[in-house]
Amino acid sequence: CADIGAFYFHLYPDISVEPEALEFTDLQIGTVDSSLVSIQNIGDSPLIVTGQTITPEGMPFTIGMGGGEFELEPDSIHQSWIIFSSEVQDEYEAAYCIESNDPDEDLVEIPLIGNALGVKGDDKIIPGRFALTGIYPNPFNSITRITFNLPRDGHVSITLTDLTGRPVATLVDDHRIAGTHYTFWNAEDYPAGVYLCRMEAEGYRKSVKMVLVK
């Protein structure tokens, strides 16, 4: 709407999504990859996301942490993870659909492309050692992905503390099979700062700093 004075104000929500497309290429069948999508309200009133879906149904893309309905205040960002994993060698195309109350763009479609490569049934790649291999993104705004390797089946724990050692969250505390695994931390309700991510498994211990910015 226009104000009586000399300035013009667009008092409505305005959605902005990055990236504009996602590609998961050269991924071996049976393994998992994921990517982060940032949804921002660049308008002047609350943005209400009423749905997040993958179309068509039955594709090997799924919405992970951050899916569902939510509300964003102006200048706020929400992050959702898109996950790709296929047990069949093929190329896939789908769309990640975001529905909102943006009057100009009530449906945003992000193209998804996935390429799963075939491997022999007994050729599953097993890591050679225990490792906390990555945290992405880092620094991060609200959601980050933690990757870890297990060379054999066993119990593993992934815990978070602040710099004083005070426990913050337990993300993993169970038995996992050998392979590369992912877990996610949604830190929307935690204050900005530096945290420690700690992995423990059969005598292996490693801590990595994580920076939460808001």
Tab-separated table of N, CA, C and O in Angstrom, residues 123-202:
chain	number	residue	atom	x	y	z
A	123	ASP	N	30.197	-54.102	-2.860
A	123	ASP	CA	31.215	-53.067	-2.972
A	123	ASP	C	30.891	-51.815	-2.171
A	123	ASP	O	31.342	-50.733	-2.513
A	124	LYS	N	30.089	-51.941	-1.130
A	124	LYS	CA	29.791	-50.792	-0.294
A	124	LYS	C	31.076	-50.243	0.317
A	124	LYS	O	31.881	-50.993	0.869
A	125	ILE	N	31.285	-48.945	0.192
A	125	ILE	CA	32.509	-48.334	0.694
A	125	ILE	C	32.412	-48.171	2.206
A	125	ILE	O	31.507	-47.522	2.719
A	126	ILE	N	33.367	-48.780	2.928
A	126	ILE	CA	33.426	-48.682	4.383
A	126	ILE	C	34.630	-47.831	4.755
A	126	ILE	O	35.748	-48.092	4.285
A	127	PRO	N	34.442	-46.802	5.562
A	127	PRO	CA	35.586	-45.973	5.968
A	127	PRO	C	36.654	-46.802	6.671
A	127	PRO	O	36.358	-47.798	7.339
A	128	GLY	N	37.908	-46.374	6.548
A	128	GLY	CA	39.006	-47.120	7.148
A	128	GLY	C	39.229	-46.812	8.614
A	128	GLY	O	39.963	-47.539	9.286
A	129	ARG	N	38.607	-45.740	9.128
A	129	ARG	CA	38.838	-45.366	10.527
A	129	ARG	C	37.667	-44.550	11.059
A	129	ARG	O	36.860	-44.024	10.291
A	130	PHE	N	37.605	-44.460	12.382
A	130	PHE	CA	36.639	-43.576	13.008
A	130	PHE	C	37.025	-42.132	12.697
A	130	PHE	O	38.207	-41.777	12.708
A	131	ALA	N	36.026	-41.288	12.432
A	131	ALA	CA	36.344	-39.885	12.151
A	131	ALA	C	35.100	-39.020	12.252
A	131	ALA	O	34.015	-39.421	11.820
A	132	LEU	N	35.275	-37.856	12.851
A	132	LEU	CA	34.286	-36.774	12.782
A	132	LEU	C	34.732	-35.917	11.613
A	132	LEU	O	35.649	-35.108	11.731
A	133	THR	N	34.128	-36.133	10.446
A	133	THR	CA	34.730	-35.655	9.202
A	133	THR	C	34.312	-34.255	8.783
A	133	THR	O	35.012	-33.626	7.997
A	134	GLY	N	33.173	-33.768	9.242
A	134	GLY	CA	32.788	-32.456	8.766
A	134	GLY	C	31.557	-31.894	9.436
A	134	GLY	O	30.682	-32.644	9.894
A	135	ILE	N	31.496	-30.561	9.496
A	135	ILE	CA	30.322	-29.828	9.954
A	135	ILE	C	30.033	-28.772	8.897
A	135	ILE	O	30.889	-27.925	8.612
A	136	TYR	N	28.851	-28.847	8.296
A	136	TYR	CA	28.535	-27.912	7.208
A	136	TYR	C	27.078	-27.472	7.306
A	136	TYR	O	26.201	-28.316	7.474
A	137	PRO	N	26.799	-26.171	7.185
A	137	PRO	CA	27.792	-25.081	7.158
A	137	PRO	C	28.354	-24.801	8.540
A	137	PRO	O	27.744	-25.146	9.549
A	138	ASN	N	29.476	-24.134	8.583
A	138	ASN	CA	30.119	-23.742	9.834
A	138	ASN	C	31.056	-22.573	9.547
A	138	ASN	O	32.084	-22.778	8.891
A	139	PRO	N	30.693	-21.368	9.974
A	139	PRO	CA	29.574	-20.945	10.830
A	139	PRO	C	28.212	-21.197	10.169
A	139	PRO	O	28.127	-21.314	8.952
A	140	PHE	N	27.163	-21.259	11.011
A	140	PHE	CA	25.828	-21.524	10.512
A	140	PHE	C	24.824	-20.658	11.238
A	140	PHE	O	25.097	-20.120	12.315
A	141	ASN	N	23.640	-20.522	10.615
A	141	ASN	CA	22.609	-19.638	11.154
A	141	ASN	C	21.664	-20.363	12.107
A	141	ASN	O	21.371	-19.876	13.187
A	142	SER	N	21.173	-21.533	11.712
A	142	SER	CA	20.249	-22.240	12.602
A	142	SER	C	20.366	-23.758	12.502
A	142	SER	O	20.175	-24.452	13.489
A	143	ILE	N	20.696	-24.292	11.323
A	143	ILE	CA	20.772	-25.739	11.142
A	143	ILE	C	22.103	-26.095	10.482
A	143	ILE	O	22.520	-25.449	9.524
A	144	THR	N	22.768	-27.112	11.013
A	144	THR	CA	24.006	-27.585	10.409
A	144	THR	C	24.024	-29.106	10.370
A	144	THR	O	23.346	-29.771	11.160
A	145	ARG	N	24.802	-29.642	9.423
A	145	ARG	CA	24.917	-31.086	9.239
A	145	ARG	C	26.263	-31.573	9.744
A	145	ARG	O	27.299	-30.984	9.444
A	146	ILE	N	26.249	-32.658	10.515
A	146	ILE	CA	27.462	-33.241	11.090
A	146	ILE	C	27.677	-34.609	10.461
A	146	ILE	O	26.775	-35.456	10.473
A	147	THR	N	28.859	-34.834	9.896
A	147	THR	CA	29.180	-36.076	9.201
A	147	THR	C	30.220	-36.848	9.998
A	147	THR	O	31.205	-36.263	10.473
A	148	PHE	N	30.008	-38.164	10.133
A	148	PHE	CA	30.982	-38.979	10.858
A	148	PHE	C	31.093	-40.366	10.232
A	148	PHE	O	30.151	-40.856	9.613
A	149	ASN	N	32.272	-40.980	10.387
A	149	ASN	CA	32.568	-42.284	9.798
A	149	ASN	C	32.762	-43.345	10.867
A	149	ASN	O	33.383	-43.084	11.913
A	150	LEU	N	32.271	-44.547	10.567
A	150	LEU	CA	32.482	-45.713	11.426
A	150	LEU	C	33.060	-46.846	10.585
A	150	LEU	O	32.432	-47.279	9.617
A	151	PRO	N	34.243	-47.379	10.919
A	151	PRO	CA	34.821	-48.473	10.147
A	151	PRO	C	34.171	-49.827	10.442
A	151	PRO	O	34.367	-50.783	9.690
A	152	ARG	N	33.429	-49.911	11.517
A	152	ARG	CA	32.722	-51.142	11.872
A	152	ARG	C	31.496	-50.799	12.722
A	152	ARG	O	31.386	-49.684	13.248
A	153	ASP	N	30.588	-51.759	12.835
A	153	ASP	CA	29.387	-51.550	13.634
A	153	ASP	C	29.779	-51.276	15.087
A	153	ASP	O	30.747	-51.854	15.608
A	154	GLY	N	28.988	-50.434	15.763
A	154	GLY	CA	29.266	-50.181	17.171
A	154	GLY	C	28.501	-48.992	17.699
A	154	GLY	O	27.745	-48.322	16.981
A	155	HIS	N	28.706	-48.735	18.974
A	155	HIS	CA	28.026	-47.631	19.633
A	155	HIS	C	28.795	-46.337	19.390
A	155	HIS	O	30.023	-46.303	19.429
A	156	VAL	N	28.057	-45.261	19.135
A	156	VAL	CA	28.663	-43.960	18.901
A	156	VAL	C	27.813	-42.888	19.567
A	156	VAL	O	26.584	-43.014	19.653
A	157	SER	N	28.476	-41.854	20.060
A	157	SER	CA	27.747	-40.712	20.618
A	157	SER	C	28.277	-39.423	19.998
A	157	SER	O	29.484	-39.275	19.775
A	158	ILE	N	27.339	-38.520	19.698
A	158	ILE	CA	27.661	-37.180	19.219
A	158	ILE	C	26.981	-36.216	20.185
A	158	ILE	O	25.754	-36.166	20.255
A	159	THR	N	27.777	-35.466	20.949
A	159	THR	CA	27.226	-34.563	21.948
A	159	THR	C	27.730	-33.140	21.708
A	159	THR	O	28.782	-32.926	21.091
A	160	LEU	N	26.979	-32.169	22.234
A	160	LEU	CA	27.336	-30.761	22.103
A	160	LEU	C	27.482	-30.144	23.485
A	160	LEU	O	26.681	-30.425	24.384
A	161	THR	N	28.503	-29.304	23.633
A	161	THR	CA	28.686	-28.560	24.869
A	161	THR	C	29.022	-27.118	24.526
A	161	THR	O	29.370	-26.799	23.382
A	162	ASP	N	28.940	-26.232	25.526
A	162	ASP	CA	29.474	-24.891	25.337
A	162	ASP	C	30.959	-24.915	25.691
A	162	ASP	O	31.529	-25.966	26.028
A	163	LEU	N	31.635	-23.777	25.612
A	163	LEU	CA	33.081	-23.747	25.830
A	163	LEU	C	33.481	-24.030	27.271
A	163	LEU	O	34.651	-24.341	27.547
A	164	THR	N	32.527	-23.952	28.207
A	164	THR	CA	32.826	-24.275	29.605
A	164	THR	C	32.664	-25.755	29.888
A	164	THR	O	32.955	-26.212	30.992
A	165	GLY	N	32.172	-26.516	28.881
A	165	GLY	CA	31.948	-27.942	29.076
A	165	GLY	C	30.535	-28.289	29.503
A	165	GLY	O	30.218	-29.462	29.712
A	166	ARG	N	29.683	-27.287	29.616
A	166	ARG	CA	28.295	-27.549	30.016
A	166	ARG	C	27.541	-28.255	28.883
A	166	ARG	O	27.552	-27.804	27.745
A	167	PRO	N	26.887	-29.393	29.178
A	167	PRO	CA	26.148	-30.115	28.128
A	167	PRO	C	25.054	-29.256	27.515
A	167	PRO	O	24.343	-28.534	28.212
A	168	VAL	N	24.929	-29.324	26.187
A	168	VAL	CA	23.927	-28.561	25.461
A	168	VAL	C	22.912	-29.482	24.795
A	168	VAL	O	21.707	-29.259	24.886
A	169	ALA	N	23.383	-30.536	24.129
A	169	ALA	CA	22.467	-31.454	23.442
A	169	ALA	C	23.186	-32.757	23.134
A	169	ALA	O	24.410	-32.799	22.996
A	170	THR	N	22.400	-33.838	23.042
A	170	THR	CA	22.892	-35.132	22.575
A	170	THR	C	22.210	-35.439	21.255
A	170	THR	O	20.983	-35.572	21.198
A	171	LEU	N	22.992	-35.551	20.184
A	171	LEU	CA	22.430	-35.767	18.852
A	171	LEU	C	22.384	-37.247	18.481
A	171	LEU	O	21.477	-37.686	17.776
A	172	VAL	N	23.373	-38.006	18.919
A	172	VAL	CA	23.437	-39.444	18.633
A	172	VAL	C	23.922	-40.149	19.889
A	172	VAL	O	24.892	-39.706	20.520
A	173	ASP	N	23.274	-41.249	20.241
A	173	ASP	CA	23.717	-42.072	21.376
A	173	ASP	C	23.123	-43.470	21.215
A	173	ASP	O	22.238	-43.876	21.952
A	174	ASP	N	23.609	-44.186	20.197
A	174	ASP	CA	23.055	-45.497	19.911
A	174	ASP	C	24.004	-46.314	19.043
A	174	ASP	O	25.115	-45.889	18.736
A	175	HIS	N	23.558	-47.504	18.660
A	175	HIS	CA	24.342	-48.412	17.830
A	175	HIS	C	24.127	-48.053	16.361
A	175	HIS	O	22.996	-47.892	15.912
A	176	ARG	N	25.220	-47.954	15.596
A	176	ARG	CA	25.146	-47.654	14.168
A	176	ARG	C	25.984	-48.677	13.390
A	176	ARG	O	26.995	-49.172	13.901
A	177	ILE	N	25.572	-48.955	12.161
A	177	ILE	CA	26.339	-49.855	11.319
A	177	ILE	C	27.521	-49.115	10.705
A	177	ILE	O	27.559	-47.890	10.667
A	178	ALA	N	28.505	-49.876	10.209
A	178	ALA	CA	29.682	-49.278	9.585
A	178	ALA	C	29.276	-48.459	8.368
A	178	ALA	O	28.377	-48.830	7.619
A	179	GLY	N	29.951	-47.325	8.166
A	179	GLY	CA	29.650	-46.477	7.018
A	179	GLY	C	29.757	-45.013	7.380
A	179	GLY	O	30.221	-44.637	8.467
A	180	THR	N	29.332	-44.171	6.456
A	180	THR	CA	29.297	-42.725	6.662
A	180	THR	C	27.897	-42.313	7.081
A	180	THR	O	26.918	-42.719	6.452
A	181	HIS	N	27.805	-41.525	8.129
A	181	HIS	CA	26.506	-41.142	8.686
A	181	HIS	C	26.407	-39.620	8.801
A	181	HIS	O	27.413	-38.910	8.837
A	182	TYR	N	25.146	-39.163	8.882
A	182	TYR	CA	24.854	-37.741	9.026
A	182	TYR	C	23.890	-37.547	10.187
A	182	TYR	O	23.012	-38.375	10.449
A	183	THR	N	24.065	-36.444	10.902
A	183	THR	CA	23.076	-36.005	11.864
A	183	THR	C	22.977	-34.490	11.763
A	183	THR	O	23.861	-33.847	11.177
A	184	PHE	N	21.916	-33.913	12.302
A	184	PHE	CA	21.664	-32.484	12.147
A	184	PHE	C	21.426	-31.849	13.505
A	184	PHE	O	20.887	-32.487	14.419
A	185	TRP	N	21.819	-30.589	13.631
A	185	TRP	CA	21.510	-29.823	14.832
A	185	TRP	C	20.713	-28.588	14.441
A	185	TRP	O	21.172	-27.761	13.650
A	186	ASN	N	19.498	-28.509	14.968
A	186	ASN	CA	18.650	-27.330	14.793
A	186	ASN	C	18.841	-26.442	16.012
A	186	ASN	O	18.360	-26.748	17.102
A	187	ALA	N	19.554	-25.328	15.820
A	187	ALA	CA	19.934	-24.458	16.933
A	187	ALA	C	19.092	-23.194	16.996
A	187	ALA	O	19.545	-22.167	17.524
A	188	GLU	N	17.880	-23.246	16.455
A	188	GLU	CA	17.039	-22.055	16.432
A	188	GLU	C	16.765	-21.507	17.824
A	188	GLU	O	16.609	-20.305	18.006
A	189	ASP	N	16.715	-22.398	18.835
A	189	ASP	CA	16.366	-21.963	20.191
A	189	ASP	C	17.594	-21.741	21.071
A	189	ASP	O	17.460	-21.591	22.290
A	190	TYR	N	18.778	-21.729	20.478
A	190	TYR	CA	20.003	-21.563	21.250
A	190	TYR	C	20.652	-20.211	20.945
A	190	TYR	O	20.525	-19.688	19.830
A	191	PRO	N	21.356	-19.626	21.915
A	191	PRO	CA	21.993	-18.325	21.678
A	191	PRO	C	23.200	-18.453	20.756
A	191	PRO	O	23.849	-19.504	20.681
A	192	ALA	N	23.515	-17.375	20.058
A	192	ALA	CA	24.709	-17.351	19.213
A	192	ALA	C	25.950	-17.552	20.066
A	192	ALA	O	26.002	-17.188	21.245
A	193	GLY	N	26.970	-18.160	19.460
A	193	GLY	CA	28.210	-18.382	20.191
A	193	GLY	C	28.984	-19.547	19.623
A	193	GLY	O	28.654	-20.097	18.569
A	194	VAL	N	30.025	-19.951	20.340
A	194	VAL	CA	30.878	-21.068	19.936
A	194	VAL	C	30.520	-22.293	20.767
A	194	VAL	O	30.432	-22.217	22.000
A	195	TYR	N	30.327	-23.403	20.091
A	195	TYR	CA	29.997	-24.672	20.753
A	195	TYR	C	31.019	-25.735	20.340
A	195	TYR	O	31.731	-25.568	19.340
A	196	LEU	N	31.080	-26.810	21.102
A	196	LEU	CA	31.951	-27.934	20.779
A	196	LEU	C	31.105	-29.149	20.437
A	196	LEU	O	30.188	-29.514	21.185
A	197	CYS	N	31.412	-29.756	19.290
A	197	CYS	CA	30.783	-31.012	18.891
A	197	CYS	C	31.768	-32.133	19.182
A	197	CYS	O	32.904	-32.121	18.688
A	198	ARG	N	31.353	-33.115	19.965
A	198	ARG	CA	32.260	-34.178	20.416
A	198	ARG	C	31.735	-35.548	19.971
A	198	ARG	O	30.565	-35.868	20.186
A	199	MET	N	32.601	-36.313	19.333
A	199	MET	CA	32.280	-37.681	18.925
A	199	MET	C	33.080	-38.656	19.774
A	199	MET	O	34.283	-38.477	19.989
A	200	GLU	N	32.414	-39.730	20.245
A	200	GLU	CA	33.073	-40.803	20.979
A	200	GLU	C	32.594	-42.143	20.428
A	200	GLU	O	31.396	-42.353	20.250
A	201	ALA	N	33.568	-43.044	20.141
A	201	ALA	CA	33.241	-44.376	19.630
A	201	ALA	C	34.440	-45.293	19.814
A	201	ALA	O	35.502	-45.052	19.230
A	202	GLU	N	34.300	-46.309	20.655
A	202	GLU	CA	35.342	-47.315	20.877
A	202	GLU	C	36.716	-46.700	21.150
A	202	GLU	O	37.717	-47.065	20.535
